[in-house]
Amino acid sequence: MSNSTVPRSRAEADEAQKTPVAAGGATGHGGARTSGKLSLRLRFRRDRVLLLMTLPAVLLVLLFNYVPILGNVVAFQDYDPYVSDNGVVSILHSPWVGLENFQRLFEDSAFWSAVQNTLVLFFLQLVLYFPIPILLALLINSVVRPRVRAVSQAILYLPHFFSWVLVIAVFQQLFGGAGILSQLLRQHGYDGIDIMTDPDTFRFLITAQSVWKDAGWGIIVFLAALASVNPDLYEAAAMDGANRWRRMWHVTLPALRPVIALLLVLRVGDALTVGFEQILLQRDAVGPGASEVLDTFVWWNGVRNQDFGYAAAAGLIKGVISLGLVLVANKVAHLMGEQGVYKK
Amino acid sequence: MTAVIDEPARTPGRWAAPPRPVWEERPSGAGLAGKGIALSFACLAILFPLWIVLVTSLSSRKTIDESGGLVMVPKGITFVAYRELLSGGQVTRAAVVSVLITLVGTLFSMSVSVLCAYGLSRSGSLGHRWILMILLATMFFSAGLIPTYLLVQSLGLTDTYLALILPSAISVFNILVLRGFFTGISQELIDSARIDGAGEFRILWQIVMPLSRAVLAVITLFYAVGYWSAWFNASLYLNDQDMMPLQNVMIQLVQKQEAPVGMGQAIKTGQLSALAVQMAVMVMALLPVAVLSPFVQKHFKKGMLTGAVKG
């Protein structure tokens, strides 16, 4: 937003009258802002409506994002939910146990199995999911008829807006014991199969669901990168004798490279979070052995087993490692000259 | 761009390809076919399951039995499953709950987010960098499930619909997208409104918001879809089965294969196909999203891109 020369309120107007620089030459000096000359009190008076506008959102964020951080102290407690109906009162009355919860975690094979599942699912999604939106974007980008483009984009975006409950229900109708696939197999004299409850193939099922739901949505950012390529580059390449494949290799792909690198880095930062809702919904069908990830481990132990201190300890470990990963990923994104999650 | 000389002047149909630059090769038949097949495959992979769900929900019990389960070819359309579901009872109630939560929640989220985004959109305003930092920081960490659960419980929100709205009411990402768009609005316009005596609220309502229709539509859709699709908070914070929104009822009906309360008898006696009922619930869940999102589609890219300009 350009620097405004119009005073924002009486306060600023009065001040501008007094200071000739601000009144006369603010635009001429480019960076010389009138607000810089104002005292804090006057700036507050001038911006109080703006501050008031941000207040509800800030309060919500403080209450639901910052206050619960303090609640992580239950990780160091033998938290007793039955002391009181009120969680805060229970925290105050629960005994401190130091690092006992963490010690228990490290000796728990279920915890390590959850860690392993989380990492396996993350790597599988990275290898099998990540390239698909790029290929789809290249495909869509090569479609020149605007109608075909718009219609297929609308179809590809659609599943992103479905809930996980719906996506999993759809998969059940296709690949479940009573699904279309089993139905077809049985009609041709084979045994029906139920992919939805098979722990051995669960990780591929999860990846397939993610691809079905979000790969189409993932093309948006690549399409934007492709749209920003200067068409003269293609013409120049063609003049130099590059055929369509050479043009793709030397013009299109370099345009995508920064976006690919950035998304890759950010995804690594998010490594410990793999489809919580998606997996939780299928946990019962497949069994925790194959489906338990860190998030569902926390849910199971905390919400279901009421072992709050233990679950909070697992959540805290995950949170701290995730924070580290995100910070590192963001740093790497900056080093690559990208914006990352925030600007430096 | 190169002007096209050799193309004869004609009015292209809406499905026709735009004229091709002279230097570009004609696509080979095999190439076109390959692209067509790949794109059709991708689109069919999405549409085919939805088609089956829709057709089965509209099929009579006889058709479903004949096809041995799910129906692929429509034969004798009937709305019996929908009529049963919408004639009061568990699913009707859940659908009403979901619609209300979505409407109220989206309105609340949008109001708070638009206000906040506008409040932060003026460069040089007092404290806007600090507030931005407070909001941005939440993109890096999450407090964790257990402490959040304990907080919501301590606030006495358990078993109230507020528990489905307040904890997830705003998304910092959406605020950043809105703010990015608002900061792009010409300062001169806002200045002239101010000279005419408009206050901040009036500027937001009469100048900024009408200019931001595209991004407002996108963010409204994002929030609405979020509320419509949410089931986890309800499963955490609601104990009363009668309060459950549609997604949670869908889990019971489709995943756990339970018959809707009050309809078990009709299914047992063969008047109604349990499968058609399940599919009808799924259609109810996907319909609003499938109908609305294509209208907003052309703004997606713009909305997502303004989100990339942060800080």
Coordinates of N, CA and C in Angstrom, one line a residue, chain B residues 13-161:
Chain B
G13 N -16.0 -21.5 -31.9 CA -17.0 -22.1 -31.0 C -16.4 -22.0 -29.6
R14 N -17.3 -22.3 -28.6 CA -16.8 -22.2 -27.2 C -15.8 -23.3 -26.9
W15 N -15.9 -24.4 -27.6 CA -15.1 -25.5 -27.3 C -13.8 -25.5 -28.2
A16 N -13.8 -24.6 -29.1 CA -12.7 -24.6 -30.1 C -11.4 -24.1 -29.5
A17 N -10.3 -24.6 -30.1 CA -9.0 -24.2 -29.6 C -8.7 -22.8 -30.0
P18 N -8.0 -22.0 -29.2 CA -7.6 -20.6 -29.6 C -6.6 -20.8 -30.7
P19 N -6.4 -19.7 -31.6 CA -5.4 -19.8 -32.6 C -4.0 -20.1 -32.1
R20 N -3.3 -20.8 -32.8 CA -2.0 -21.3 -32.4 C -0.9 -20.4 -33.0
P21 N 0.1 -20.0 -32.2 CA 1.2 -19.2 -32.7 C 1.9 -19.9 -33.9
V22 N 2.4 -19.2 -34.9 CA 2.9 -19.8 -36.1 C 4.1 -20.7 -35.8
W23 N 4.9 -20.4 -34.8 CA 6.1 -21.3 -34.6 C 5.8 -22.6 -34.0
E24 N 4.6 -22.7 -33.4 CA 4.3 -24.0 -32.7 C 3.9 -25.1 -33.6
E25 N 4.4 -26.3 -33.4 CA 4.0 -27.4 -34.2 C 2.6 -27.8 -34.0
R26 N 2.0 -28.4 -35.1 CA 0.6 -29.0 -34.9 C 0.8 -30.2 -34.0
P27 N -0.2 -30.4 -33.1 CA -0.1 -31.6 -32.3 C -0.4 -32.8 -33.1
S28 N 0.4 -33.9 -32.8 CA 0.2 -35.1 -33.5 C -1.1 -35.8 -33.0
G29 N -1.7 -36.6 -33.9 CA -2.9 -37.3 -33.5 C -2.7 -38.1 -32.2
A30 N -1.6 -38.8 -32.2 CA -1.3 -39.7 -31.1 C -1.1 -38.9 -29.8
G31 N -0.5 -37.8 -29.9 CA -0.2 -36.9 -28.8 C -1.6 -36.4 -28.2
L32 N -2.4 -36.0 -29.1 CA -3.7 -35.5 -28.6 C -4.5 -36.6 -28.0
A33 N -4.5 -37.8 -28.6 CA -5.3 -38.9 -28.0 C -4.7 -39.3 -26.7
G34 N -3.4 -39.3 -26.6 CA -2.8 -39.6 -25.3 C -3.2 -38.7 -24.2
K35 N -3.1 -37.4 -24.5 CA -3.5 -36.4 -23.5 C -5.0 -36.6 -23.2
G36 N -5.8 -36.8 -24.2 CA -7.3 -37.0 -23.9 C -7.5 -38.1 -23.0
I37 N -6.8 -39.2 -23.3 CA -7.0 -40.4 -22.5 C -6.6 -40.2 -21.0
A38 N -5.4 -39.6 -20.9 CA -4.9 -39.3 -19.5 C -5.9 -38.4 -18.7
L39 N -6.3 -37.4 -19.4 CA -7.2 -36.4 -18.7 C -8.6 -37.1 -18.4
S40 N -9.1 -37.8 -19.4 CA -10.4 -38.5 -19.1 C -10.2 -39.5 -18.0
F41 N -9.1 -40.2 -18.0 CA -8.9 -41.1 -16.9 C -8.9 -40.4 -15.5
A42 N -8.2 -39.3 -15.4 CA -8.2 -38.6 -14.2 C -9.6 -38.1 -13.8
C43 N -10.3 -37.6 -14.7 CA -11.6 -37.1 -14.4 C -12.6 -38.2 -14.1
L44 N -12.5 -39.3 -14.8 CA -13.4 -40.4 -14.5 C -13.1 -41.1 -13.2
A45 N -11.8 -41.1 -12.8 CA -11.5 -41.6 -11.5 C -12.2 -40.9 -10.4
I46 N -12.5 -39.6 -10.6 CA -13.2 -38.8 -9.6 C -14.7 -39.0 -9.8
L47 N -15.2 -38.9 -11.1 CA -16.6 -38.9 -11.3 C -17.3 -40.3 -11.2
F48 N -16.6 -41.3 -11.6 CA -17.2 -42.7 -11.6 C -17.7 -43.1 -10.2
P49 N -16.9 -43.0 -9.1 CA -17.4 -43.3 -7.8 C -18.6 -42.5 -7.4
L50 N -18.6 -41.2 -7.7 CA -19.7 -40.3 -7.4 C -21.0 -40.7 -8.1
W51 N -20.8 -41.1 -9.4 CA -21.9 -41.6 -10.2 C -22.5 -42.8 -9.6
I52 N -21.7 -43.8 -9.2 CA -22.2 -45.0 -8.5 C -23.0 -44.7 -7.3
V53 N -22.5 -43.8 -6.5 CA -23.1 -43.4 -5.2 C -24.5 -42.8 -5.6
L54 N -24.5 -41.9 -6.5 CA -25.7 -41.2 -6.9 C -26.8 -42.1 -7.4
V55 N -26.4 -43.0 -8.4 CA -27.3 -43.9 -9.0 C -27.9 -44.9 -8.0
T56 N -27.0 -45.4 -7.1 CA -27.5 -46.4 -6.1 C -28.5 -45.7 -5.2
S57 N -28.2 -44.5 -4.8 CA -29.1 -43.8 -3.9 C -30.5 -43.6 -4.5
L58 N -30.5 -43.6 -5.9 CA -31.8 -43.3 -6.6 C -32.4 -44.6 -7.1
S59 N -31.9 -45.8 -6.7 CA -32.4 -47.0 -7.2 C -33.3 -47.7 -6.2
S60 N -34.3 -48.4 -6.8 CA -35.2 -49.1 -5.9 C -34.5 -50.4 -5.3
R61 N -35.1 -50.9 -4.4 CA -34.5 -52.1 -3.7 C -34.4 -53.3 -4.7
K62 N -35.3 -53.3 -5.7 CA -35.3 -54.4 -6.6 C -34.1 -54.3 -7.5
T63 N -33.8 -53.1 -8.0 CA -32.7 -52.8 -8.9 C -31.4 -53.2 -8.2
I64 N -31.3 -52.8 -6.9 CA -30.1 -53.0 -6.1 C -29.9 -54.5 -6.0
D65 N -30.9 -55.2 -5.7 CA -30.8 -56.7 -5.5 C -30.4 -57.3 -6.8
E66 N -30.9 -56.9 -7.9 CA -30.6 -57.5 -9.2 C -29.2 -57.3 -9.5
S67 N -28.6 -56.1 -9.2 CA -27.3 -55.9 -9.6 C -26.3 -56.4 -8.6
G68 N -26.8 -57.0 -7.5 CA -25.9 -57.6 -6.5 C -25.2 -56.6 -5.7
G69 N -25.8 -55.5 -5.5 CA -25.1 -54.4 -4.7 C -25.2 -53.1 -5.3
L70 N -24.0 -52.5 -5.6 CA -24.0 -51.1 -6.1 C -24.5 -51.1 -7.6
V71 N -25.2 -50.1 -8.0 CA -25.8 -50.0 -9.3 C -24.9 -49.0 -10.2
M72 N -24.7 -49.5 -11.4 CA -23.9 -48.6 -12.3 C -24.8 -48.0 -13.3
V73 N -25.8 -48.7 -13.7 CA -26.7 -48.2 -14.8 C -28.0 -47.8 -14.2
P74 N -28.5 -46.6 -14.3 CA -29.8 -46.2 -13.7 C -30.9 -47.0 -14.3
K75 N -31.8 -47.5 -13.5 CA -33.0 -48.2 -14.0 C -34.1 -47.9 -13.1
G76 N -35.1 -47.2 -13.5 CA -36.2 -46.9 -12.6 C -35.9 -46.0 -11.4
I77 N -35.7 -44.7 -11.7 CA -35.3 -43.8 -10.6 C -36.4 -43.7 -9.5
T78 N -36.0 -43.7 -8.3 CA -36.9 -43.5 -7.2 C -36.3 -42.7 -6.1
F79 N -37.1 -41.9 -5.5 CA -36.5 -41.0 -4.4 C -36.9 -41.5 -3.0
V80 N -37.2 -42.8 -3.0 CA -37.8 -43.3 -1.7 C -36.8 -43.2 -0.5
A81 N -35.5 -43.4 -0.8 CA -34.5 -43.3 0.3 C -34.4 -41.9 0.8
Y82 N -34.4 -40.9 -0.1 CA -34.4 -39.5 0.3 C -35.7 -39.1 1.1
R83 N -36.8 -39.6 0.6 CA -38.1 -39.3 1.3 C -38.0 -39.8 2.7
E84 N -37.5 -41.0 2.9 CA -37.5 -41.6 4.2 C -36.5 -40.8 5.1
L85 N -35.3 -40.5 4.5 CA -34.3 -39.8 5.3 C -34.8 -38.4 5.7
L86 N -35.5 -37.7 4.8 CA -35.9 -36.3 5.1 C -37.3 -36.2 5.8
S87 N -37.9 -37.3 6.1 CA -39.2 -37.3 6.7 C -39.1 -37.2 8.3
G88 N -38.2 -36.5 8.7 CA -38.0 -36.4 10.2 C -37.1 -37.5 10.6
G89 N -36.7 -37.5 11.9 CA -35.8 -38.6 12.4 C -34.3 -38.1 12.4
Q90 N -33.5 -39.1 12.7 CA -32.1 -38.9 12.9 C -31.4 -38.1 11.9
V91 N -31.5 -38.5 10.6 CA -30.7 -37.9 9.5 C -31.2 -36.5 9.2
T92 N -32.5 -36.3 9.3 CA -33.1 -35.0 9.0 C -32.5 -34.0 10.1
R93 N -32.6 -34.5 11.4 CA -32.1 -33.6 12.4 C -30.6 -33.3 12.2
A94 N -29.8 -34.3 11.9 CA -28.4 -34.1 11.7 C -28.1 -33.1 10.6
A95 N -28.9 -33.2 9.5 CA -28.7 -32.3 8.3 C -29.1 -30.9 8.7
V96 N -30.1 -30.7 9.5 CA -30.5 -29.4 10.0 C -29.4 -28.8 10.9
V97 N -28.9 -29.7 11.8 CA -27.7 -29.2 12.6 C -26.6 -28.8 11.8
S98 N -26.2 -29.6 10.8 CA -25.0 -29.3 10.0 C -25.2 -28.0 9.2
V99 N -26.4 -27.8 8.7 CA -26.7 -26.6 7.9 C -26.6 -25.4 8.8
L100 N -27.2 -25.5 10.0 CA -27.1 -24.3 10.9 C -25.7 -24.0 11.4
I101 N -25.0 -25.1 11.8 CA -23.6 -24.9 12.2 C -22.8 -24.2 11.1
T102 N -23.0 -24.7 9.9 CA -22.3 -24.1 8.7 C -22.6 -22.7 8.5
L103 N -23.9 -22.3 8.6 CA -24.3 -20.9 8.4 C -23.8 -20.0 9.5
V104 N -24.1 -20.4 10.7 CA -23.7 -19.5 11.8 C -22.1 -19.5 11.9
G105 N -21.5 -20.6 11.8 CA -20.0 -20.7 11.9 C -19.4 -19.8 10.8
T106 N -19.8 -20.0 9.6 CA -19.2 -19.3 8.5 C -19.4 -17.8 8.6
L107 N -20.6 -17.4 9.0 CA -20.8 -16.0 9.3 C -19.9 -15.4 10.3
F108 N -19.8 -16.2 11.4 CA -18.9 -15.7 12.5 C -17.5 -15.7 12.1
S109 N -17.0 -16.7 11.4 CA -15.6 -16.8 11.0 C -15.3 -15.7 10.0
M110 N -16.2 -15.5 9.1 CA -16.0 -14.4 8.1 C -15.9 -13.0 8.7
S111 N -16.9 -12.8 9.6 CA -16.9 -11.4 10.3 C -15.5 -11.2 11.0
V112 N -15.2 -12.2 11.8 CA -13.9 -12.0 12.6 C -12.7 -11.9 11.7
S113 N -12.7 -12.7 10.6 CA -11.5 -12.7 9.8 C -11.4 -11.5 8.9
V114 N -12.5 -11.0 8.4 CA -12.5 -9.8 7.5 C -12.1 -8.6 8.3
L115 N -12.7 -8.5 9.5 CA -12.4 -7.4 10.4 C -10.9 -7.4 10.7
C116 N -10.4 -8.6 11.1 CA -9.0 -8.7 11.5 C -8.1 -8.3 10.3
A117 N -8.4 -8.9 9.1 CA -7.6 -8.7 7.9 C -7.6 -7.2 7.6
Y118 N -8.7 -6.6 7.7 CA -8.7 -5.1 7.4 C -8.0 -4.3 8.4
G119 N -8.1 -4.7 9.7 CA -7.4 -4.0 10.7 C -5.9 -4.1 10.5
L120 N -5.4 -5.1 9.9 CA -4.0 -5.3 9.7 C -3.5 -4.9 8.3
S121 N -4.4 -4.4 7.5 CA -4.0 -4.1 6.1 C -3.4 -2.7 5.9
R122 N -3.4 -1.9 6.9 CA -2.9 -0.5 6.8 C -1.4 -0.5 7.2
S123 N -0.5 -0.3 6.3 CA 0.9 -0.3 6.7 C 1.1 0.9 7.6
G124 N 1.9 0.7 8.6 CA 2.3 1.8 9.5 C 1.3 2.0 10.6
S125 N 0.2 1.1 10.7 CA -0.7 1.3 11.8 C -0.1 0.7 13.1
L126 N -0.6 1.2 14.2 CA 0.1 0.9 15.5 C 0.0 -0.6 15.7
G127 N 1.1 -1.2 16.0 CA 1.1 -2.6 16.4 C 0.8 -3.7 15.4
H128 N 0.6 -3.3 14.1 CA 0.1 -4.3 13.2 C 1.2 -5.4 13.0
R129 N 2.5 -5.0 13.1 CA 3.5 -6.1 12.9 C 3.4 -7.1 14.0
W130 N 3.2 -6.6 15.3 CA 3.2 -7.5 16.4 C 2.0 -8.4 16.3
I131 N 0.9 -7.9 16.0 CA -0.3 -8.7 15.9 C -0.1 -9.8 14.8
L132 N 0.5 -9.3 13.7 CA 0.7 -10.3 12.6 C 1.6 -11.4 13.1
M133 N 2.7 -11.0 13.9 CA 3.6 -12.1 14.4 C 2.8 -13.1 15.3
I134 N 2.0 -12.5 16.1 CA 1.2 -13.4 17.0 C 0.4 -14.4 16.2
L135 N -0.2 -13.9 15.2 CA -1.1 -14.8 14.3 C -0.2 -15.8 13.6
L136 N 0.9 -15.3 13.0 CA 1.8 -16.1 12.1 C 2.4 -17.2 12.9
A137 N 2.8 -16.9 14.2 CA 3.5 -17.9 15.0 C 2.6 -19.2 15.1
T138 N 1.3 -19.0 15.1 CA 0.5 -20.2 15.3 C 0.6 -21.2 14.1
M139 N 1.2 -20.7 13.0 CA 1.3 -21.6 11.8 C 2.5 -22.6 12.0
F140 N 3.3 -22.3 13.1 CA 4.5 -23.1 13.3 C 4.3 -24.2 14.4
F141 N 3.3 -23.9 15.3 CA 3.2 -24.9 16.4 C 1.7 -25.2 16.6
S142 N 1.4 -26.3 17.2 CA 0.0 -26.5 17.7 C 0.2 -26.9 19.1
A143 N -0.8 -26.4 19.9 CA -0.7 -26.7 21.4 C -0.9 -28.2 21.7
G144 N -1.4 -28.9 20.8 CA -1.6 -30.3 21.0 C -3.1 -30.6 21.4
L145 N -3.5 -31.9 21.1 CA -4.9 -32.3 21.2 C -5.3 -32.2 22.7
I146 N -4.5 -32.8 23.6 CA -4.9 -33.0 25.0 C -5.1 -31.6 25.7
P147 N -4.2 -30.7 25.6 CA -4.4 -29.4 26.3 C -5.6 -28.7 25.7
T148 N -5.8 -28.8 24.4 CA -7.0 -28.1 23.8 C -8.3 -28.7 24.3
Y149 N -8.3 -30.0 24.4 CA -9.4 -30.8 24.9 C -9.8 -30.3 26.3
L150 N -8.7 -30.3 27.1 CA -8.9 -29.9 28.5 C -9.4 -28.4 28.6
L151 N -8.9 -27.6 27.7 CA -9.3 -26.2 27.8 C -10.8 -26.0 27.4
V152 N -11.2 -26.7 26.3 CA -12.6 -26.6 25.9 C -13.5 -27.1 27.0
Q153 N -13.1 -28.2 27.6 CA -13.9 -28.8 28.7 C -13.9 -27.8 29.9
S154 N -12.8 -27.2 30.2 CA -12.8 -26.2 31.3 C -13.6 -25.0 31.1
L155 N -13.8 -24.6 29.8 CA -14.6 -23.4 29.5 C -16.1 -23.8 29.5
G156 N -16.4 -25.1 29.8 CA -17.8 -25.5 29.9 C -18.4 -25.6 28.5
L157 N -17.6 -25.8 27.5 CA -18.2 -25.8 26.1 C -18.7 -27.2 25.7
T158 N -18.3 -28.2 26.5 CA -18.7 -29.6 26.2 C -20.2 -29.7 26.1
D159 N -20.7 -30.4 25.1 CA -22.1 -30.6 24.8 C -22.8 -29.3 24.4
T160 N -22.1 -28.4 24.0 CA -22.7 -27.2 23.3 C -22.2 -27.1 21.9
Y161 N -23.0 -26.4 21.1 CA -22.5 -26.2 19.7 C -21.4 -25.2 19.6

